Amino acid sequence: MKRTLFGRVWPNATALVLTAGFLFPVYWMFSTALKPTGDIISEDPVWFPLTPTLEHFRTAVGAPHFWTYVGNSVTVTVLAVGMSLVIALLASFAIARMRFKGRRGVILTFMIAQMAPWEVMVIAIYMIVRDAALLNSLVPLTVFYMVMVLPFTILTLRGYIAAVPKELEESAMVDGCSRVQAFVRVILPLLAPGLMATSLFGFITAWNEFPLVLILNKQTEAQTLPLWLSGFQTNFGDDWGATMAAASLFALPILVLFLFLQRKAVGGLTSGAVKG
């Protein structure tokens, strides 16, 4: 039976409305950052910056210790994501390919860890880091960020590895490859969408994390961009242009990374969710 006109139109119309609702705050943030101060405080909203300016971005970038925060955030995020991918590749391969006692319990443990609210463990984490004399260090942040994203990474890659036919790996081993060589040459290239999806998730999680760095790192030299952004309005008063410029700079890496990876990332999430 042919679908009615209404049946064809309403899903697209709903998608357009939802898309506009999600994108408008992002647009308003970037457009406000580009507006002159007079347009920002005007009683009549200025929807498009007719005379865009970069003055607010210069104010944000010129804030004290800005590049220190950027370096700390990039270091912690890249190391946490990289370490989680290496560990998750090995763990997910073992769970997907090998049969051992307690395998289901291990999978269930990762699922429970994925659902655990990390915020309730901040006090315990603080005590561990304090006793180890690692307060105001990037090392604990890197380790705990890696632990945060590890369960999701393992579960997603497990589903993706399970979707790769065992015959491909066995054929490579028959041709003379060791198990490690078969994994690197045959399976690993097929995991690119899954790796991109988990990398994007890990990057967003580590880049946006706020409670841990707030508790563990009190010294300015050891803080990251979320703390810088939270205190930006306090430091600059009611300078909404500079505040929106700071928020835009903070969100820009995630937006660029998502636009670059979004096709394969979505495919990787879907495949990892429904296979294995």
PDB file of N, CA, C and O in Angstrom, residues 223-262:
ATOM      1  N   GLN A 223      45.285  22.932  35.272  1.00  0.00           N
ATOM      2  CA  GLN A 223      43.866  22.893  34.958  1.00  0.00           C
ATOM      3  C   GLN A 223      43.635  22.781  33.454  1.00  0.00           C
ATOM      4  O   GLN A 223      44.555  22.944  32.652  1.00  0.00           O
ATOM      5  N   THR A 224      42.378  22.504  33.085  1.00  0.00           N
ATOM      6  CA  THR A 224      42.031  22.302  31.682  1.00  0.00           C
ATOM      7  C   THR A 224      40.965  23.307  31.251  1.00  0.00           C
ATOM      8  O   THR A 224      40.472  24.106  32.055  1.00  0.00           O
ATOM      9  N   LEU A 225      40.592  23.236  29.981  1.00  0.00           N
ATOM     10  CA  LEU A 225      39.692  24.239  29.414  1.00  0.00           C
ATOM     11  C   LEU A 225      38.303  24.296  30.060  1.00  0.00           C
ATOM     12  O   LEU A 225      37.732  25.383  30.148  1.00  0.00           O
ATOM     13  N   PRO A 226      37.690  23.193  30.494  1.00  0.00           N
ATOM     14  CA  PRO A 226      36.373  23.337  31.151  1.00  0.00           C
ATOM     15  C   PRO A 226      36.403  24.257  32.362  1.00  0.00           C
ATOM     16  O   PRO A 226      35.471  25.040  32.572  1.00  0.00           O
ATOM     17  N   LEU A 227      37.470  24.186  33.162  1.00  0.00           N
ATOM     18  CA  LEU A 227      37.580  25.094  34.309  1.00  0.00           C
ATOM     19  C   LEU A 227      37.793  26.523  33.851  1.00  0.00           C
ATOM     20  O   LEU A 227      37.246  27.466  34.428  1.00  0.00           O
ATOM     21  N   TRP A 228      38.603  26.699  32.819  1.00  0.00           N
ATOM     22  CA  TRP A 228      38.818  28.032  32.265  1.00  0.00           C
ATOM     23  C   TRP A 228      37.503  28.642  31.793  1.00  0.00           C
ATOM     24  O   TRP A 228      37.209  29.802  32.056  1.00  0.00           O
ATOM     25  N   LEU A 229      36.698  27.834  31.118  1.00  0.00           N
ATOM     26  CA  LEU A 229      35.428  28.334  30.603  1.00  0.00           C
ATOM     27  C   LEU A 229      34.469  28.663  31.738  1.00  0.00           C
ATOM     28  O   LEU A 229      33.735  29.657  31.680  1.00  0.00           O
ATOM     29  N   SER A 230      34.446  27.851  32.794  1.00  0.00           N
ATOM     30  CA  SER A 230      33.521  28.094  33.904  1.00  0.00           C
ATOM     31  C   SER A 230      33.845  29.398  34.630  1.00  0.00           C
ATOM     32  O   SER A 230      32.956  30.055  35.161  1.00  0.00           O
ATOM     33  N   GLY A 231      35.130  29.779  34.676  1.00  0.00           N
ATOM     34  CA  GLY A 231      35.503  30.996  35.355  1.00  0.00           C
ATOM     35  C   GLY A 231      35.647  32.190  34.441  1.00  0.00           C
ATOM     36  O   GLY A 231      36.006  33.283  34.902  1.00  0.00           O
ATOM     37  N   PHE A 232      35.363  32.005  33.152  1.00  0.00           N
ATOM     38  CA  PHE A 232      35.597  33.085  32.196  1.00  0.00           C
ATOM     39  C   PHE A 232      34.667  34.264  32.448  1.00  0.00           C
ATOM     40  O   PHE A 232      35.097  35.409  32.469  1.00  0.00           O
ATOM     41  N   GLN A 233      33.391  33.992  32.658  1.00  0.00           N
ATOM     42  CA  GLN A 233      32.438  35.093  32.856  1.00  0.00           C
ATOM     43  C   GLN A 233      32.732  35.828  34.163  1.00  0.00           C
ATOM     44  O   GLN A 233      32.556  37.038  34.256  1.00  0.00           O
ATOM     45  N   THR A 234      33.205  35.100  35.164  1.00  0.00           N
ATOM     46  CA  THR A 234      33.558  35.743  36.429  1.00  0.00           C
ATOM     47  C   THR A 234      34.707  36.723  36.231  1.00  0.00           C
ATOM     48  O   THR A 234      34.708  37.830  36.771  1.00  0.00           O
ATOM     49  N   ASN A 235      35.678  36.317  35.423  1.00  0.00           N
ATOM     50  CA  ASN A 235      36.855  37.163  35.205  1.00  0.00           C
ATOM     51  C   ASN A 235      36.541  38.375  34.332  1.00  0.00           C
ATOM     52  O   ASN A 235      37.152  39.434  34.483  1.00  0.00           O
ATOM     53  N   PHE A 236      35.591  38.213  33.382  1.00  0.00           N
ATOM     54  CA  PHE A 236      35.332  39.283  32.429  1.00  0.00           C
ATOM     55  C   PHE A 236      33.971  39.941  32.628  1.00  0.00           C
ATOM     56  O   PHE A 236      33.493  40.655  31.753  1.00  0.00           O
ATOM     57  N   GLY A 237      33.329  39.677  33.762  1.00  0.00           N
ATOM     58  CA  GLY A 237      32.066  40.340  34.065  1.00  0.00           C
ATOM     59  C   GLY A 237      30.977  39.981  33.071  1.00  0.00           C
ATOM     60  O   GLY A 237      30.772  38.817  32.755  1.00  0.00           O
ATOM     61  N   ASP A 238      30.266  40.979  32.574  1.00  0.00           N
ATOM     62  CA  ASP A 238      29.144  40.760  31.671  1.00  0.00           C
ATOM     63  C   ASP A 238      29.547  40.921  30.205  1.00  0.00           C
ATOM     64  O   ASP A 238      28.735  41.343  29.381  1.00  0.00           O
ATOM     65  N   ASP A 239      30.767  40.591  29.875  1.00  0.00           N
ATOM     66  CA  ASP A 239      31.220  40.650  28.487  1.00  0.00           C
ATOM     67  C   ASP A 239      30.742  39.394  27.773  1.00  0.00           C
ATOM     68  O   ASP A 239      31.457  38.404  27.628  1.00  0.00           O
ATOM     69  N   TRP A 240      29.472  39.428  27.317  1.00  0.00           N
ATOM     70  CA  TRP A 240      28.878  38.245  26.706  1.00  0.00           C
ATOM     71  C   TRP A 240      29.531  37.891  25.379  1.00  0.00           C
ATOM     72  O   TRP A 240      29.582  36.728  24.991  1.00  0.00           O
ATOM     73  N   GLY A 241      30.044  38.864  24.680  1.00  0.00           N
ATOM     74  CA  GLY A 241      30.735  38.572  23.436  1.00  0.00           C
ATOM     75  C   GLY A 241      31.969  37.719  23.673  1.00  0.00           C
ATOM     76  O   GLY A 241      32.195  36.708  22.997  1.00  0.00           O
ATOM     77  N   ALA A 242      32.783  38.117  24.659  1.00  0.00           N
ATOM     78  CA  ALA A 242      33.971  37.338  24.998  1.00  0.00           C
ATOM     79  C   ALA A 242      33.602  35.970  25.564  1.00  0.00           C
ATOM     80  O   ALA A 242      34.275  34.970  25.293  1.00  0.00           O
ATOM     81  N   THR A 243      32.515  35.920  26.357  1.00  0.00           N
ATOM     82  CA  THR A 243      32.079  34.643  26.914  1.00  0.00           C
ATOM     83  C   THR A 243      31.652  33.684  25.806  1.00  0.00           C
ATOM     84  O   THR A 243      31.998  32.487  25.819  1.00  0.00           O
ATOM     85  N   MET A 244      30.892  34.177  24.845  1.00  0.00           N
ATOM     86  CA  MET A 244      30.471  33.329  23.725  1.00  0.00           C
ATOM     87  C   MET A 244      31.652  32.951  22.835  1.00  0.00           C
ATOM     88  O   MET A 244      31.701  31.843  22.285  1.00  0.00           O
ATOM     89  N   ALA A 245      32.617  33.842  22.710  1.00  0.00           N
ATOM     90  CA  ALA A 245      33.823  33.506  21.948  1.00  0.00           C
ATOM     91  C   ALA A 245      34.596  32.390  22.652  1.00  0.00           C
ATOM     92  O   ALA A 245      35.110  31.475  22.008  1.00  0.00           O
ATOM     93  N   ALA A 246      34.683  32.473  23.981  1.00  0.00           N
ATOM     94  CA  ALA A 246      35.356  31.419  24.737  1.00  0.00           C
ATOM     95  C   ALA A 246      34.628  30.088  24.582  1.00  0.00           C
ATOM     96  O   ALA A 246      35.257  29.038  24.381  1.00  0.00           O
ATOM     97  N   ALA A 247      33.292  30.113  24.660  1.00  0.00           N
ATOM     98  CA  ALA A 247      32.517  28.884  24.479  1.00  0.00           C
ATOM     99  C   ALA A 247      32.688  28.335  23.064  1.00  0.00           C
ATOM    100  O   ALA A 247      32.758  27.116  22.862  1.00  0.00           O
ATOM    101  N   SER A 248      32.766  29.217  22.072  1.00  0.00           N
ATOM    102  CA  SER A 248      32.957  28.776  20.685  1.00  0.00           C
ATOM    103  C   SER A 248      34.313  28.111  20.505  1.00  0.00           C
ATOM    104  O   SER A 248      34.426  27.078  19.838  1.00  0.00           O
ATOM    105  N   LEU A 249      35.346  28.711  21.098  1.00  0.00           N
ATOM    106  CA  LEU A 249      36.679  28.107  21.008  1.00  0.00           C
ATOM    107  C   LEU A 249      36.716  26.741  21.679  1.00  0.00           C
ATOM    108  O   LEU A 249      37.392  25.824  21.205  1.00  0.00           O
ATOM    109  N   PHE A 250      35.985  26.617  22.782  1.00  0.00           N
ATOM    110  CA  PHE A 250      35.948  25.332  23.493  1.00  0.00           C
ATOM    111  C   PHE A 250      35.216  24.268  22.683  1.00  0.00           C
ATOM    112  O   PHE A 250      35.622  23.098  22.646  1.00  0.00           O
ATOM    113  N   ALA A 251      34.139  24.658  21.998  1.00  0.00           N
ATOM    114  CA  ALA A 251      33.331  23.694  21.249  1.00  0.00           C
ATOM    115  C   ALA A 251      33.890  23.388  19.874  1.00  0.00           C
ATOM    116  O   ALA A 251      33.567  22.345  19.284  1.00  0.00           O
ATOM    117  N   LEU A 252      34.725  24.266  19.337  1.00  0.00           N
ATOM    118  CA  LEU A 252      35.186  24.134  17.959  1.00  0.00           C
ATOM    119  C   LEU A 252      35.906  22.814  17.680  1.00  0.00           C
ATOM    120  O   LEU A 252      35.619  22.162  16.661  1.00  0.00           O
ATOM    121  N   PRO A 253      36.840  22.356  18.512  1.00  0.00           N
ATOM    122  CA  PRO A 253      37.513  21.078  18.208  1.00  0.00           C
ATOM    123  C   PRO A 253      36.551  19.905  18.102  1.00  0.00           C
ATOM    124  O   PRO A 253      36.708  19.044  17.227  1.00  0.00           O
ATOM    125  N   ILE A 254      35.540  19.875  18.979  1.00  0.00           N
ATOM    126  CA  ILE A 254      34.578  18.776  18.928  1.00  0.00           C
ATOM    127  C   ILE A 254      33.748  18.841  17.654  1.00  0.00           C
ATOM    128  O   ILE A 254      33.503  17.826  16.993  1.00  0.00           O
ATOM    129  N   LEU A 255      33.309  20.035  17.276  1.00  0.00           N
ATOM    130  CA  LEU A 255      32.514  20.184  16.059  1.00  0.00           C
ATOM    131  C   LEU A 255      33.311  19.794  14.822  1.00  0.00           C
ATOM    132  O   LEU A 255      32.809  19.087  13.941  1.00  0.00           O
ATOM    133  N   VAL A 256      34.561  20.229  14.761  1.00  0.00           N
ATOM    134  CA  VAL A 256      35.405  19.888  13.606  1.00  0.00           C
ATOM    135  C   VAL A 256      35.643  18.390  13.548  1.00  0.00           C
ATOM    136  O   VAL A 256      35.534  17.762  12.477  1.00  0.00           O
ATOM    137  N   LEU A 257      35.956  17.784  14.691  1.00  0.00           N
ATOM    138  CA  LEU A 257      36.205  16.349  14.722  1.00  0.00           C
ATOM    139  C   LEU A 257      34.951  15.565  14.349  1.00  0.00           C
ATOM    140  O   LEU A 257      35.018  14.579  13.601  1.00  0.00           O
ATOM    141  N   PHE A 258      33.794  16.005  14.841  1.00  0.00           N
ATOM    142  CA  PHE A 258      32.558  15.303  14.521  1.00  0.00           C
ATOM    143  C   PHE A 258      32.226  15.414  13.039  1.00  0.00           C
ATOM    144  O   PHE A 258      31.835  14.430  12.404  1.00  0.00           O
ATOM    145  N   LEU A 259      32.371  16.598  12.459  1.00  0.00           N
ATOM    146  CA  LEU A 259      32.087  16.762  11.037  1.00  0.00           C
ATOM    147  C   LEU A 259      33.034  15.923  10.187  1.00  0.00           C
ATOM    148  O   LEU A 259      32.653  15.394   9.136  1.00  0.00           O
ATOM    149  N   PHE A 260      34.258  15.769  10.640  1.00  0.00           N
ATOM    150  CA  PHE A 260      35.249  14.999   9.896  1.00  0.00           C
ATOM    151  C   PHE A 260      34.986  13.496   9.983  1.00  0.00           C
ATOM    152  O   PHE A 260      35.198  12.756   9.019  1.00  0.00           O
ATOM    153  N   LEU A 261      34.506  13.042  11.161  1.00  0.00           N
ATOM    154  CA  LEU A 261      34.363  11.610  11.387  1.00  0.00           C
ATOM    155  C   LEU A 261      32.923  11.116  11.362  1.00  0.00           C
ATOM    156  O   LEU A 261      32.703   9.909  11.477  1.00  0.00           O
ATOM    157  N   GLN A 262      31.941  12.018  11.200  1.00  0.00           N
ATOM    158  CA  GLN A 262      30.561  11.650  11.519  1.00  0.00           C
ATOM    159  C   GLN A 262      30.026  10.482  10.703  1.00  0.00           C
ATOM    160  O   GLN A 262      29.323   9.628  11.226  1.00  0.00           O
TER     161      GLN A 262
END
